[in-house]
Protein backbone atom coordinates (compact mmCIF):
# COMPACT_ATOMS: atom_id res chain seq x y z
CA UNK A 1 0.00 0.00 0.00
CA UNK A 2 1.15 3.58 -0.76
CA UNK A 3 0.36 4.60 2.81
CA UNK A 4 2.49 1.84 4.34
CA UNK A 5 5.23 2.91 6.70
CA UNK A 6 8.88 2.12 6.01
CA UNK A 7 11.42 1.54 8.76
CA UNK A 8 11.86 4.68 10.83
CA UNK A 9 8.25 5.77 10.44
CA UNK A 10 8.61 7.23 6.93
CA UNK A 11 5.83 6.60 4.42
CA UNK A 12 7.00 4.21 1.71
CA UNK A 13 5.89 6.59 -1.04
CA UNK A 14 7.90 9.40 0.58
CA UNK A 15 10.99 7.20 0.89
CA UNK A 16 10.75 6.03 -2.71
CA UNK A 17 10.31 9.62 -3.90
CA UNK A 18 13.36 10.73 -1.91
CA UNK A 19 15.52 7.87 -3.20
CA UNK A 20 14.56 8.41 -6.85
CA UNK A 21 14.89 12.20 -6.55
CA UNK A 22 18.40 11.90 -5.09
CA UNK A 23 19.38 9.34 -7.73
CA UNK A 24 18.33 11.72 -10.51
CA UNK A 25 19.82 14.86 -8.97
CA UNK A 26 23.14 13.18 -8.23
CA UNK A 27 23.36 11.56 -11.65
CA UNK A 28 22.87 7.95 -10.63
CA UNK A 29 19.92 7.79 -13.02
CA UNK A 30 20.86 9.61 -16.20
CA UNK A 31 18.61 11.69 -18.49
CA UNK A 32 16.52 9.39 -20.65
CA UNK A 33 16.82 6.46 -18.23
CA UNK A 34 13.66 4.37 -17.92
CA UNK A 35 11.82 4.29 -14.61
CA UNK A 36 9.98 0.97 -14.73
CA UNK A 37 7.62 0.48 -11.78
CA UNK A 38 8.20 -3.27 -11.52
CA UNK A 39 11.99 -2.95 -11.53
CA UNK A 40 12.10 -0.09 -9.02
CA UNK A 41 9.66 -1.89 -6.71
CA UNK A 42 11.93 -4.95 -6.69
CA UNK A 43 15.05 -2.82 -6.20
CA UNK A 44 13.59 -0.94 -3.20
CA UNK A 45 11.60 -3.89 -1.83
CA UNK A 46 8.22 -2.17 -1.99
CA UNK A 47 4.98 -2.68 -3.89
CA UNK A 48 4.38 -0.91 -7.19
CA UNK A 49 1.88 1.58 -5.72
CA UNK A 50 4.37 3.75 -3.79
CA UNK A 51 6.63 3.71 -6.85
CA UNK A 52 3.73 4.95 -8.97
CA UNK A 53 3.04 7.75 -6.48
CA UNK A 54 6.72 8.69 -6.37
CA UNK A 55 6.88 8.94 -10.14
CA UNK A 56 3.80 11.18 -10.19
CA UNK A 57 5.46 13.46 -7.65
CA UNK A 58 8.66 13.69 -9.68
CA UNK A 59 6.69 14.42 -12.85
CA UNK A 60 5.08 17.34 -11.00
CA UNK A 61 8.52 18.49 -9.83
CA UNK A 62 9.73 18.59 -13.43
CA UNK A 63 12.54 16.00 -13.45
CA UNK A 64 10.61 12.99 -14.81
CA UNK A 65 8.48 12.67 -17.93
CA UNK A 66 5.52 10.26 -18.00
CA UNK A 67 4.98 8.17 -21.11
CA UNK A 68 1.50 6.65 -21.10
CA UNK A 69 1.17 2.90 -21.54
CA UNK A 70 4.94 2.36 -21.33
CA UNK A 71 7.16 3.79 -18.57
CA UNK A 72 8.39 7.09 -17.23
CA UNK A 73 11.86 8.41 -18.06
CA UNK A 74 14.28 10.82 -16.41
CA UNK A 75 13.78 14.16 -18.08
CA UNK A 76 16.24 15.18 -20.80
CA UNK A 77 16.65 18.92 -20.39
CA UNK A 78 17.10 21.15 -23.44
CA UNK A 79 19.03 24.41 -23.74
CA UNK A 80 15.67 26.16 -23.80
CA UNK A 81 14.53 24.44 -20.59
CA UNK A 82 17.62 25.63 -18.76
CA UNK A 83 17.36 29.16 -20.16
CA UNK A 84 13.68 29.46 -19.21
CA UNK A 85 14.42 28.20 -15.72
CA UNK A 86 17.36 30.59 -15.36
CA UNK A 87 15.28 33.63 -16.31
CA UNK A 88 12.60 32.92 -13.73
CA UNK A 89 15.09 31.82 -11.10
CA UNK A 90 17.18 34.99 -11.44
CA UNK A 91 14.24 37.24 -10.65
CA UNK A 92 13.09 35.18 -7.67
CA UNK A 93 16.45 34.34 -6.11
CA UNK A 94 17.83 37.86 -6.40
CA UNK A 95 14.88 39.07 -4.34
CA UNK A 96 15.36 36.23 -1.88
CA UNK A 97 18.99 37.13 -1.18
CA UNK A 98 18.21 40.85 -1.01
CA UNK A 99 15.44 40.27 1.53
CA UNK A 100 17.62 37.82 3.46
CA UNK A 101 20.33 40.48 3.71
CA UNK A 102 17.85 43.03 4.98
CA UNK A 103 16.07 40.75 7.45
CA UNK A 104 18.61 38.27 8.81
CA UNK A 105 19.70 38.06 12.43
CA UNK A 106 22.95 36.70 13.85
CA UNK A 107 21.54 33.20 14.24
CA UNK A 108 20.41 33.18 10.62
CA UNK A 109 23.78 34.28 9.31
CA UNK A 110 25.42 31.60 11.46
CA UNK A 111 23.20 28.96 9.83
CA UNK A 112 23.95 30.00 6.28
CA UNK A 113 27.65 30.36 7.09
CA UNK A 114 27.57 26.81 8.43
CA UNK A 115 26.14 25.57 5.11
CA UNK A 116 28.88 27.43 3.22
CA UNK A 117 31.60 25.99 5.46
CA UNK A 118 30.27 22.44 4.98
CA UNK A 119 30.18 23.03 1.23
CA UNK A 120 33.77 24.32 1.17
CA UNK A 121 35.05 21.47 3.30
CA UNK A 122 33.34 18.89 1.06
CA UNK A 123 34.59 20.63 -2.10
CA UNK A 124 38.16 20.57 -0.82
CA UNK A 125 37.75 16.88 -0.02
CA UNK A 126 36.32 16.32 -3.53
CA UNK A 127 33.13 14.93 -1.99
CA UNK A 128 30.80 16.07 -4.74
CA UNK A 129 27.58 14.75 -3.22
CA UNK A 130 28.15 16.44 0.15
CA UNK A 131 29.24 19.69 -1.54
CA UNK A 132 26.12 19.83 -3.69
CA UNK A 133 23.83 19.04 -0.77
CA UNK A 134 25.41 21.86 1.26
CA UNK A 135 25.16 24.22 -1.74
CA UNK A 136 21.44 23.52 -1.96
CA UNK A 137 21.11 24.10 1.79
CA UNK A 138 22.79 27.50 1.38
CA UNK A 139 20.04 28.58 -1.00
CA UNK A 140 17.28 26.97 1.06
CA UNK A 141 18.39 28.78 4.24
CA UNK A 142 18.38 32.07 2.31
CA UNK A 143 14.72 31.44 1.49
CA UNK A 144 13.96 31.09 5.20
CA UNK A 145 15.93 34.24 6.07
CA UNK A 146 14.06 36.23 3.41
CA UNK A 147 10.91 35.74 5.51
CA UNK A 148 8.55 36.17 2.58
CA UNK A 149 5.95 33.42 2.34
CA UNK A 150 5.01 34.12 -1.27
CA UNK A 151 8.62 34.01 -2.46
CA UNK A 152 9.05 30.79 -0.53
CA UNK A 153 6.06 29.27 -2.29
CA UNK A 154 7.36 30.38 -5.70
CA UNK A 155 10.85 28.94 -5.23
CA UNK A 156 9.40 25.71 -3.82
CA UNK A 157 7.98 25.01 -7.29
CA UNK A 158 11.54 24.99 -8.66
CA UNK A 159 13.36 23.48 -5.70
CA UNK A 160 13.96 20.03 -7.19
CA UNK A 161 15.12 21.50 -10.50
CA UNK A 162 17.38 23.85 -8.53
CA UNK A 163 18.95 20.87 -6.77
CA UNK A 164 19.29 19.14 -10.14
CA UNK A 165 21.15 22.17 -11.50
CA UNK A 166 23.61 22.06 -8.59
CA UNK A 167 24.15 18.41 -9.44
CA UNK A 168 25.49 19.41 -12.87
CA UNK A 169 28.06 21.90 -11.57
CA UNK A 170 31.47 20.22 -11.63
CA UNK A 171 33.69 23.08 -10.36
CA UNK A 172 32.79 22.66 -6.70
CA UNK A 173 35.44 25.05 -5.38
CA UNK A 174 34.32 27.82 -7.74
CA UNK A 175 30.70 27.36 -6.66
CA UNK A 176 31.72 27.51 -2.99
CA UNK A 177 33.72 30.68 -3.61
CA UNK A 178 30.73 32.34 -5.25
CA UNK A 179 28.71 31.47 -2.15
CA UNK A 180 31.44 33.05 0.00
CA UNK A 181 31.07 36.31 -1.93
CA UNK A 182 27.29 36.22 -1.52
CA UNK A 183 27.65 35.47 2.19
CA UNK A 184 29.97 38.45 2.69
CA UNK A 185 27.49 40.78 0.97
CA UNK A 186 24.61 39.37 3.01
CA UNK A 187 26.52 39.81 6.26
CA UNK A 188 27.24 43.44 5.33
CA UNK A 189 23.59 43.91 4.25
CA UNK A 190 24.92 45.17 0.92
CA UNK A 191 21.79 44.75 -1.18
CA UNK A 192 23.15 46.67 -4.17
CA UNK A 193 26.09 44.30 -4.40
CA UNK A 194 23.74 41.32 -4.18
CA UNK A 195 21.70 42.63 -7.10
CA UNK A 196 24.89 42.27 -9.18
CA UNK A 197 26.44 39.20 -7.55
CA UNK A 198 23.45 36.86 -7.47
CA UNK A 199 22.61 37.05 -11.22
CA UNK A 200 26.29 36.50 -12.04
CA UNK A 201 26.37 33.48 -9.72
CA UNK A 202 23.25 32.00 -11.30
CA UNK A 203 24.60 32.60 -14.82
CA UNK A 204 27.81 30.80 -13.84
CA UNK A 205 25.82 27.79 -12.66
CA UNK A 206 23.74 27.76 -15.82
CA UNK A 207 26.83 27.84 -18.05
CA UNK A 208 28.50 25.08 -16.06
CA UNK A 209 25.41 22.89 -16.30
CA UNK A 210 25.02 23.37 -20.04
CA UNK A 211 28.72 22.71 -20.63
CA UNK A 212 28.78 19.54 -18.55
CA UNK A 213 25.59 18.13 -20.05
CA UNK A 214 26.75 18.91 -23.59
CA UNK A 215 30.05 17.13 -22.92
CA UNK A 216 28.19 14.06 -21.65
CA UNK A 217 25.68 14.18 -24.48
CA UNK A 218 22.81 14.55 -21.98
CA UNK A 219 21.57 17.93 -23.22
CA UNK A 220 18.96 17.98 -25.97
CA UNK A 221 18.91 20.66 -28.63
PDB file of C-alpha atoms in Angstrom:
ATOM      1  CA  UNK A   1       0.000   0.000   0.000  1.00  0.00           C
ATOM      2  CA  UNK A   2       1.152   3.577  -0.757  1.00  0.00           C
ATOM      3  CA  UNK A   3       0.361   4.596   2.815  1.00  0.00           C
ATOM      4  CA  UNK A   4       2.485   1.836   4.339  1.00  0.00           C
ATOM      5  CA  UNK A   5       5.225   2.913   6.703  1.00  0.00           C
ATOM      6  CA  UNK A   6       8.875   2.120   6.009  1.00  0.00           C
ATOM      7  CA  UNK A   7      11.416   1.538   8.758  1.00  0.00           C
ATOM      8  CA  UNK A   8      11.855   4.677  10.835  1.00  0.00           C
ATOM      9  CA  UNK A   9       8.246   5.771  10.440  1.00  0.00           C
ATOM     10  CA  UNK A  10       8.609   7.229   6.929  1.00  0.00           C
ATOM     11  CA  UNK A  11       5.830   6.601   4.419  1.00  0.00           C
ATOM     12  CA  UNK A  12       6.996   4.207   1.715  1.00  0.00           C
ATOM     13  CA  UNK A  13       5.892   6.594  -1.038  1.00  0.00           C
ATOM     14  CA  UNK A  14       7.901   9.399   0.582  1.00  0.00           C
ATOM     15  CA  UNK A  15      10.989   7.205   0.886  1.00  0.00           C
ATOM     16  CA  UNK A  16      10.751   6.031  -2.711  1.00  0.00           C
ATOM     17  CA  UNK A  17      10.313   9.622  -3.896  1.00  0.00           C
ATOM     18  CA  UNK A  18      13.359  10.729  -1.909  1.00  0.00           C
ATOM     19  CA  UNK A  19      15.524   7.874  -3.202  1.00  0.00           C
ATOM     20  CA  UNK A  20      14.560   8.409  -6.846  1.00  0.00           C
ATOM     21  CA  UNK A  21      14.891  12.202  -6.548  1.00  0.00           C
ATOM     22  CA  UNK A  22      18.396  11.897  -5.086  1.00  0.00           C
ATOM     23  CA  UNK A  23      19.378   9.342  -7.726  1.00  0.00           C
ATOM     24  CA  UNK A  24      18.327  11.721 -10.507  1.00  0.00           C
ATOM     25  CA  UNK A  25      19.818  14.862  -8.972  1.00  0.00           C
ATOM     26  CA  UNK A  26      23.143  13.182  -8.231  1.00  0.00           C
ATOM     27  CA  UNK A  27      23.364  11.559 -11.651  1.00  0.00           C
ATOM     28  CA  UNK A  28      22.867   7.948 -10.627  1.00  0.00           C
ATOM     29  CA  UNK A  29      19.917   7.787 -13.022  1.00  0.00           C
ATOM     30  CA  UNK A  30      20.856   9.611 -16.204  1.00  0.00           C
ATOM     31  CA  UNK A  31      18.608  11.690 -18.490  1.00  0.00           C
ATOM     32  CA  UNK A  32      16.524   9.392 -20.650  1.00  0.00           C
ATOM     33  CA  UNK A  33      16.822   6.463 -18.233  1.00  0.00           C
ATOM     34  CA  UNK A  34      13.659   4.373 -17.920  1.00  0.00           C
ATOM     35  CA  UNK A  35      11.821   4.286 -14.608  1.00  0.00           C
ATOM     36  CA  UNK A  36       9.984   0.972 -14.727  1.00  0.00           C
ATOM     37  CA  UNK A  37       7.620   0.479 -11.780  1.00  0.00           C
ATOM     38  CA  UNK A  38       8.199  -3.267 -11.522  1.00  0.00           C
ATOM     39  CA  UNK A  39      11.987  -2.951 -11.533  1.00  0.00           C
ATOM     40  CA  UNK A  40      12.104  -0.092  -9.021  1.00  0.00           C
ATOM     41  CA  UNK A  41       9.663  -1.889  -6.711  1.00  0.00           C
ATOM     42  CA  UNK A  42      11.933  -4.948  -6.687  1.00  0.00           C
ATOM     43  CA  UNK A  43      15.051  -2.818  -6.201  1.00  0.00           C
ATOM     44  CA  UNK A  44      13.586  -0.939  -3.202  1.00  0.00           C
ATOM     45  CA  UNK A  45      11.597  -3.890  -1.829  1.00  0.00           C
ATOM     46  CA  UNK A  46       8.215  -2.166  -1.994  1.00  0.00           C
ATOM     47  CA  UNK A  47       4.979  -2.682  -3.890  1.00  0.00           C
ATOM     48  CA  UNK A  48       4.381  -0.906  -7.186  1.00  0.00           C
ATOM     49  CA  UNK A  49       1.884   1.578  -5.723  1.00  0.00           C
ATOM     50  CA  UNK A  50       4.371   3.747  -3.788  1.00  0.00           C
ATOM     51  CA  UNK A  51       6.633   3.706  -6.848  1.00  0.00           C
ATOM     52  CA  UNK A  52       3.728   4.946  -8.972  1.00  0.00           C
ATOM     53  CA  UNK A  53       3.040   7.748  -6.476  1.00  0.00           C
ATOM     54  CA  UNK A  54       6.716   8.692  -6.371  1.00  0.00           C
ATOM     55  CA  UNK A  55       6.884   8.941 -10.144  1.00  0.00           C
ATOM     56  CA  UNK A  56       3.798  11.176 -10.193  1.00  0.00           C
ATOM     57  CA  UNK A  57       5.462  13.465  -7.649  1.00  0.00           C
ATOM     58  CA  UNK A  58       8.661  13.690  -9.678  1.00  0.00           C
ATOM     59  CA  UNK A  59       6.691  14.417 -12.846  1.00  0.00           C
ATOM     60  CA  UNK A  60       5.080  17.341 -11.003  1.00  0.00           C
ATOM     61  CA  UNK A  61       8.523  18.488  -9.832  1.00  0.00           C
ATOM     62  CA  UNK A  62       9.728  18.588 -13.426  1.00  0.00           C
ATOM     63  CA  UNK A  63      12.537  16.001 -13.453  1.00  0.00           C
ATOM     64  CA  UNK A  64      10.613  12.992 -14.806  1.00  0.00           C
ATOM     65  CA  UNK A  65       8.477  12.666 -17.931  1.00  0.00           C
ATOM     66  CA  UNK A  66       5.524  10.261 -17.996  1.00  0.00           C
ATOM     67  CA  UNK A  67       4.983   8.169 -21.108  1.00  0.00           C
ATOM     68  CA  UNK A  68       1.501   6.652 -21.098  1.00  0.00           C
ATOM     69  CA  UNK A  69       1.170   2.896 -21.536  1.00  0.00           C
ATOM     70  CA  UNK A  70       4.945   2.359 -21.335  1.00  0.00           C
ATOM     71  CA  UNK A  71       7.156   3.785 -18.571  1.00  0.00           C
ATOM     72  CA  UNK A  72       8.391   7.088 -17.233  1.00  0.00           C
ATOM     73  CA  UNK A  73      11.864   8.413 -18.061  1.00  0.00           C
ATOM     74  CA  UNK A  74      14.279  10.820 -16.415  1.00  0.00           C
ATOM     75  CA  UNK A  75      13.782  14.160 -18.085  1.00  0.00           C
ATOM     76  CA  UNK A  76      16.237  15.177 -20.795  1.00  0.00           C
ATOM     77  CA  UNK A  77      16.647  18.920 -20.391  1.00  0.00           C
ATOM     78  CA  UNK A  78      17.103  21.147 -23.438  1.00  0.00           C
ATOM     79  CA  UNK A  79      19.026  24.406 -23.739  1.00  0.00           C
ATOM     80  CA  UNK A  80      15.665  26.162 -23.799  1.00  0.00           C
ATOM     81  CA  UNK A  81      14.530  24.438 -20.590  1.00  0.00           C
ATOM     82  CA  UNK A  82      17.623  25.633 -18.756  1.00  0.00           C
ATOM     83  CA  UNK A  83      17.357  29.161 -20.160  1.00  0.00           C
ATOM     84  CA  UNK A  84      13.679  29.456 -19.210  1.00  0.00           C
ATOM     85  CA  UNK A  85      14.420  28.200 -15.718  1.00  0.00           C
ATOM     86  CA  UNK A  86      17.361  30.589 -15.359  1.00  0.00           C
ATOM     87  CA  UNK A  87      15.280  33.633 -16.310  1.00  0.00           C
ATOM     88  CA  UNK A  88      12.604  32.922 -13.731  1.00  0.00           C
ATOM     89  CA  UNK A  89      15.094  31.822 -11.099  1.00  0.00           C
ATOM     90  CA  UNK A  90      17.180  34.993 -11.441  1.00  0.00           C
ATOM     91  CA  UNK A  91      14.236  37.245 -10.651  1.00  0.00           C
ATOM     92  CA  UNK A  92      13.088  35.184  -7.666  1.00  0.00           C
ATOM     93  CA  UNK A  93      16.449  34.336  -6.114  1.00  0.00           C
ATOM     94  CA  UNK A  94      17.828  37.862  -6.402  1.00  0.00           C
ATOM     95  CA  UNK A  95      14.883  39.075  -4.337  1.00  0.00           C
ATOM     96  CA  UNK A  96      15.360  36.226  -1.878  1.00  0.00           C
ATOM     97  CA  UNK A  97      18.987  37.128  -1.182  1.00  0.00           C
ATOM     98  CA  UNK A  98      18.212  40.854  -1.012  1.00  0.00           C
ATOM     99  CA  UNK A  99      15.438  40.266   1.531  1.00  0.00           C
ATOM    100  CA  UNK A 100      17.618  37.820   3.460  1.00  0.00           C
ATOM    101  CA  UNK A 101      20.333  40.482   3.705  1.00  0.00           C
ATOM    102  CA  UNK A 102      17.852  43.029   4.982  1.00  0.00           C
ATOM    103  CA  UNK A 103      16.075  40.754   7.452  1.00  0.00           C
ATOM    104  CA  UNK A 104      18.609  38.274   8.809  1.00  0.00           C
ATOM    105  CA  UNK A 105      19.696  38.056  12.431  1.00  0.00           C
ATOM    106  CA  UNK A 106      22.952  36.696  13.848  1.00  0.00           C
ATOM    107  CA  UNK A 107      21.537  33.195  14.240  1.00  0.00           C
ATOM    108  CA  UNK A 108      20.406  33.185  10.617  1.00  0.00           C
ATOM    109  CA  UNK A 109      23.779  34.282   9.312  1.00  0.00           C
ATOM    110  CA  UNK A 110      25.425  31.604  11.464  1.00  0.00           C
ATOM    111  CA  UNK A 111      23.204  28.956   9.833  1.00  0.00           C
ATOM    112  CA  UNK A 112      23.945  30.004   6.279  1.00  0.00           C
ATOM    113  CA  UNK A 113      27.654  30.362   7.087  1.00  0.00           C
ATOM    114  CA  UNK A 114      27.568  26.811   8.426  1.00  0.00           C
ATOM    115  CA  UNK A 115      26.141  25.575   5.108  1.00  0.00           C
ATOM    116  CA  UNK A 116      28.881  27.428   3.219  1.00  0.00           C
ATOM    117  CA  UNK A 117      31.599  25.991   5.457  1.00  0.00           C
ATOM    118  CA  UNK A 118      30.271  22.444   4.977  1.00  0.00           C
ATOM    119  CA  UNK A 119      30.175  23.030   1.233  1.00  0.00           C
ATOM    120  CA  UNK A 120      33.765  24.324   1.170  1.00  0.00           C
ATOM    121  CA  UNK A 121      35.047  21.465   3.304  1.00  0.00           C
ATOM    122  CA  UNK A 122      33.344  18.894   1.057  1.00  0.00           C
ATOM    123  CA  UNK A 123      34.594  20.630  -2.101  1.00  0.00           C
ATOM    124  CA  UNK A 124      38.161  20.575  -0.816  1.00  0.00           C
ATOM    125  CA  UNK A 125      37.752  16.877  -0.024  1.00  0.00           C
ATOM    126  CA  UNK A 126      36.320  16.317  -3.528  1.00  0.00           C
ATOM    127  CA  UNK A 127      33.133  14.927  -1.986  1.00  0.00           C
ATOM    128  CA  UNK A 128      30.800  16.066  -4.740  1.00  0.00           C
ATOM    129  CA  UNK A 129      27.576  14.748  -3.224  1.00  0.00           C
ATOM    130  CA  UNK A 130      28.152  16.438   0.150  1.00  0.00           C
ATOM    131  CA  UNK A 131      29.240  19.692  -1.536  1.00  0.00           C
ATOM    132  CA  UNK A 132      26.117  19.828  -3.693  1.00  0.00           C
ATOM    133  CA  UNK A 133      23.832  19.037  -0.767  1.00  0.00           C
ATOM    134  CA  UNK A 134      25.409  21.859   1.257  1.00  0.00           C
ATOM    135  CA  UNK A 135      25.158  24.225  -1.737  1.00  0.00           C
ATOM    136  CA  UNK A 136      21.439  23.520  -1.960  1.00  0.00           C
ATOM    137  CA  UNK A 137      21.105  24.100   1.793  1.00  0.00           C
ATOM    138  CA  UNK A 138      22.794  27.497   1.377  1.00  0.00           C
ATOM    139  CA  UNK A 139      20.040  28.583  -1.000  1.00  0.00           C
ATOM    140  CA  UNK A 140      17.275  26.974   1.064  1.00  0.00           C
ATOM    141  CA  UNK A 141      18.389  28.779   4.240  1.00  0.00           C
ATOM    142  CA  UNK A 142      18.383  32.069   2.310  1.00  0.00           C
ATOM    143  CA  UNK A 143      14.724  31.443   1.494  1.00  0.00           C
ATOM    144  CA  UNK A 144      13.955  31.092   5.199  1.00  0.00           C
ATOM    145  CA  UNK A 145      15.927  34.236   6.071  1.00  0.00           C
ATOM    146  CA  UNK A 146      14.061  36.229   3.415  1.00  0.00           C
ATOM    147  CA  UNK A 147      10.909  35.737   5.512  1.00  0.00           C
ATOM    148  CA  UNK A 148       8.551  36.168   2.579  1.00  0.00           C
ATOM    149  CA  UNK A 149       5.953  33.423   2.338  1.00  0.00           C
ATOM    150  CA  UNK A 150       5.011  34.120  -1.271  1.00  0.00           C
ATOM    151  CA  UNK A 151       8.622  34.014  -2.462  1.00  0.00           C
ATOM    152  CA  UNK A 152       9.051  30.794  -0.528  1.00  0.00           C
ATOM    153  CA  UNK A 153       6.061  29.267  -2.293  1.00  0.00           C
ATOM    154  CA  UNK A 154       7.355  30.375  -5.700  1.00  0.00           C
ATOM    155  CA  UNK A 155      10.852  28.944  -5.232  1.00  0.00           C
ATOM    156  CA  UNK A 156       9.401  25.714  -3.824  1.00  0.00           C
ATOM    157  CA  UNK A 157       7.979  25.007  -7.288  1.00  0.00           C
ATOM    158  CA  UNK A 158      11.535  24.994  -8.665  1.00  0.00           C
ATOM    159  CA  UNK A 159      13.365  23.481  -5.702  1.00  0.00           C
ATOM    160  CA  UNK A 160      13.957  20.032  -7.186  1.00  0.00           C
ATOM    161  CA  UNK A 161      15.123  21.495 -10.499  1.00  0.00           C
ATOM    162  CA  UNK A 162      17.376  23.846  -8.534  1.00  0.00           C
ATOM    163  CA  UNK A 163      18.954  20.871  -6.766  1.00  0.00           C
ATOM    164  CA  UNK A 164      19.286  19.141 -10.141  1.00  0.00           C
ATOM    165  CA  UNK A 165      21.149  22.170 -11.497  1.00  0.00           C
ATOM    166  CA  UNK A 166      23.612  22.058  -8.589  1.00  0.00           C
ATOM    167  CA  UNK A 167      24.151  18.409  -9.440  1.00  0.00           C
ATOM    168  CA  UNK A 168      25.492  19.408 -12.872  1.00  0.00           C
ATOM    169  CA  UNK A 169      28.058  21.904 -11.570  1.00  0.00           C
ATOM    170  CA  UNK A 170      31.469  20.215 -11.633  1.00  0.00           C
ATOM    171  CA  UNK A 171      33.686  23.079 -10.362  1.00  0.00           C
ATOM    172  CA  UNK A 172      32.792  22.664  -6.704  1.00  0.00           C
ATOM    173  CA  UNK A 173      35.442  25.052  -5.377  1.00  0.00           C
ATOM    174  CA  UNK A 174      34.317  27.816  -7.743  1.00  0.00           C
ATOM    175  CA  UNK A 175      30.702  27.356  -6.660  1.00  0.00           C
ATOM    176  CA  UNK A 176      31.718  27.514  -2.991  1.00  0.00           C
ATOM    177  CA  UNK A 177      33.724  30.684  -3.612  1.00  0.00           C
ATOM    178  CA  UNK A 178      30.733  32.337  -5.250  1.00  0.00           C
ATOM    179  CA  UNK A 179      28.713  31.473  -2.146  1.00  0.00           C
ATOM    180  CA  UNK A 180      31.442  33.053  -0.003  1.00  0.00           C
ATOM    181  CA  UNK A 181      31.071  36.313  -1.931  1.00  0.00           C
ATOM    182  CA  UNK A 182      27.288  36.219  -1.524  1.00  0.00           C
ATOM    183  CA  UNK A 183      27.653  35.466   2.191  1.00  0.00           C
ATOM    184  CA  UNK A 184      29.972  38.449   2.688  1.00  0.00           C
ATOM    185  CA  UNK A 185      27.493  40.782   0.965  1.00  0.00           C
ATOM    186  CA  UNK A 186      24.607  39.369   3.013  1.00  0.00           C
ATOM    187  CA  UNK A 187      26.519  39.806   6.258  1.00  0.00           C
ATOM    188  CA  UNK A 188      27.240  43.437   5.331  1.00  0.00           C
ATOM    189  CA  UNK A 189      23.587  43.913   4.255  1.00  0.00           C
ATOM    190  CA  UNK A 190      24.920  45.174   0.922  1.00  0.00           C
ATOM    191  CA  UNK A 191      21.792  44.746  -1.184  1.00  0.00           C
ATOM    192  CA  UNK A 192      23.153  46.674  -4.174  1.00  0.00           C
ATOM    193  CA  UNK A 193      26.093  44.296  -4.402  1.00  0.00           C
ATOM    194  CA  UNK A 194      23.738  41.322  -4.177  1.00  0.00           C
ATOM    195  CA  UNK A 195      21.699  42.626  -7.104  1.00  0.00           C
ATOM    196  CA  UNK A 196      24.894  42.274  -9.182  1.00  0.00           C
ATOM    197  CA  UNK A 197      26.439  39.203  -7.553  1.00  0.00           C
ATOM    198  CA  UNK A 198      23.447  36.855  -7.473  1.00  0.00           C
ATOM    199  CA  UNK A 199      22.606  37.050 -11.219  1.00  0.00           C
ATOM    200  CA  UNK A 200      26.295  36.497 -12.041  1.00  0.00           C
ATOM    201  CA  UNK A 201      26.366  33.478  -9.718  1.00  0.00           C
ATOM    202  CA  UNK A 202      23.253  31.998 -11.303  1.00  0.00           C
ATOM    203  CA  UNK A 203      24.605  32.597 -14.823  1.00  0.00           C
ATOM    204  CA  UNK A 204      27.814  30.798 -13.842  1.00  0.00           C
ATOM    205  CA  UNK A 205      25.822  27.786 -12.656  1.00  0.00           C
ATOM    206  CA  UNK A 206      23.740  27.756 -15.817  1.00  0.00           C
ATOM    207  CA  UNK A 207      26.831  27.839 -18.049  1.00  0.00           C
ATOM    208  CA  UNK A 208      28.505  25.080 -16.062  1.00  0.00           C
ATOM    209  CA  UNK A 209      25.405  22.886 -16.297  1.00  0.00           C
ATOM    210  CA  UNK A 210      25.021  23.374 -20.036  1.00  0.00           C
ATOM    211  CA  UNK A 211      28.717  22.711 -20.627  1.00  0.00           C
ATOM    212  CA  UNK A 212      28.783  19.536 -18.553  1.00  0.00           C
ATOM    213  CA  UNK A 213      25.589  18.132 -20.052  1.00  0.00           C
ATOM    214  CA  UNK A 214      26.751  18.913 -23.588  1.00  0.00           C
ATOM    215  CA  UNK A 215      30.053  17.127 -22.921  1.00  0.00           C
ATOM    216  CA  UNK A 216      28.191  14.063 -21.649  1.00  0.00           C
ATOM    217  CA  UNK A 217      25.678  14.180 -24.477  1.00  0.00           C
ATOM    218  CA  UNK A 218      22.809  14.552 -21.983  1.00  0.00           C
ATOM    219  CA  UNK A 219      21.568  17.933 -23.219  1.00  0.00           C
ATOM    220  CA  UNK A 220      18.956  17.976 -25.970  1.00  0.00           C
ATOM    221  CA  UNK A 221      18.912  20.658 -28.633  1.00  0.00           C
TER     222      UNK A 221
END
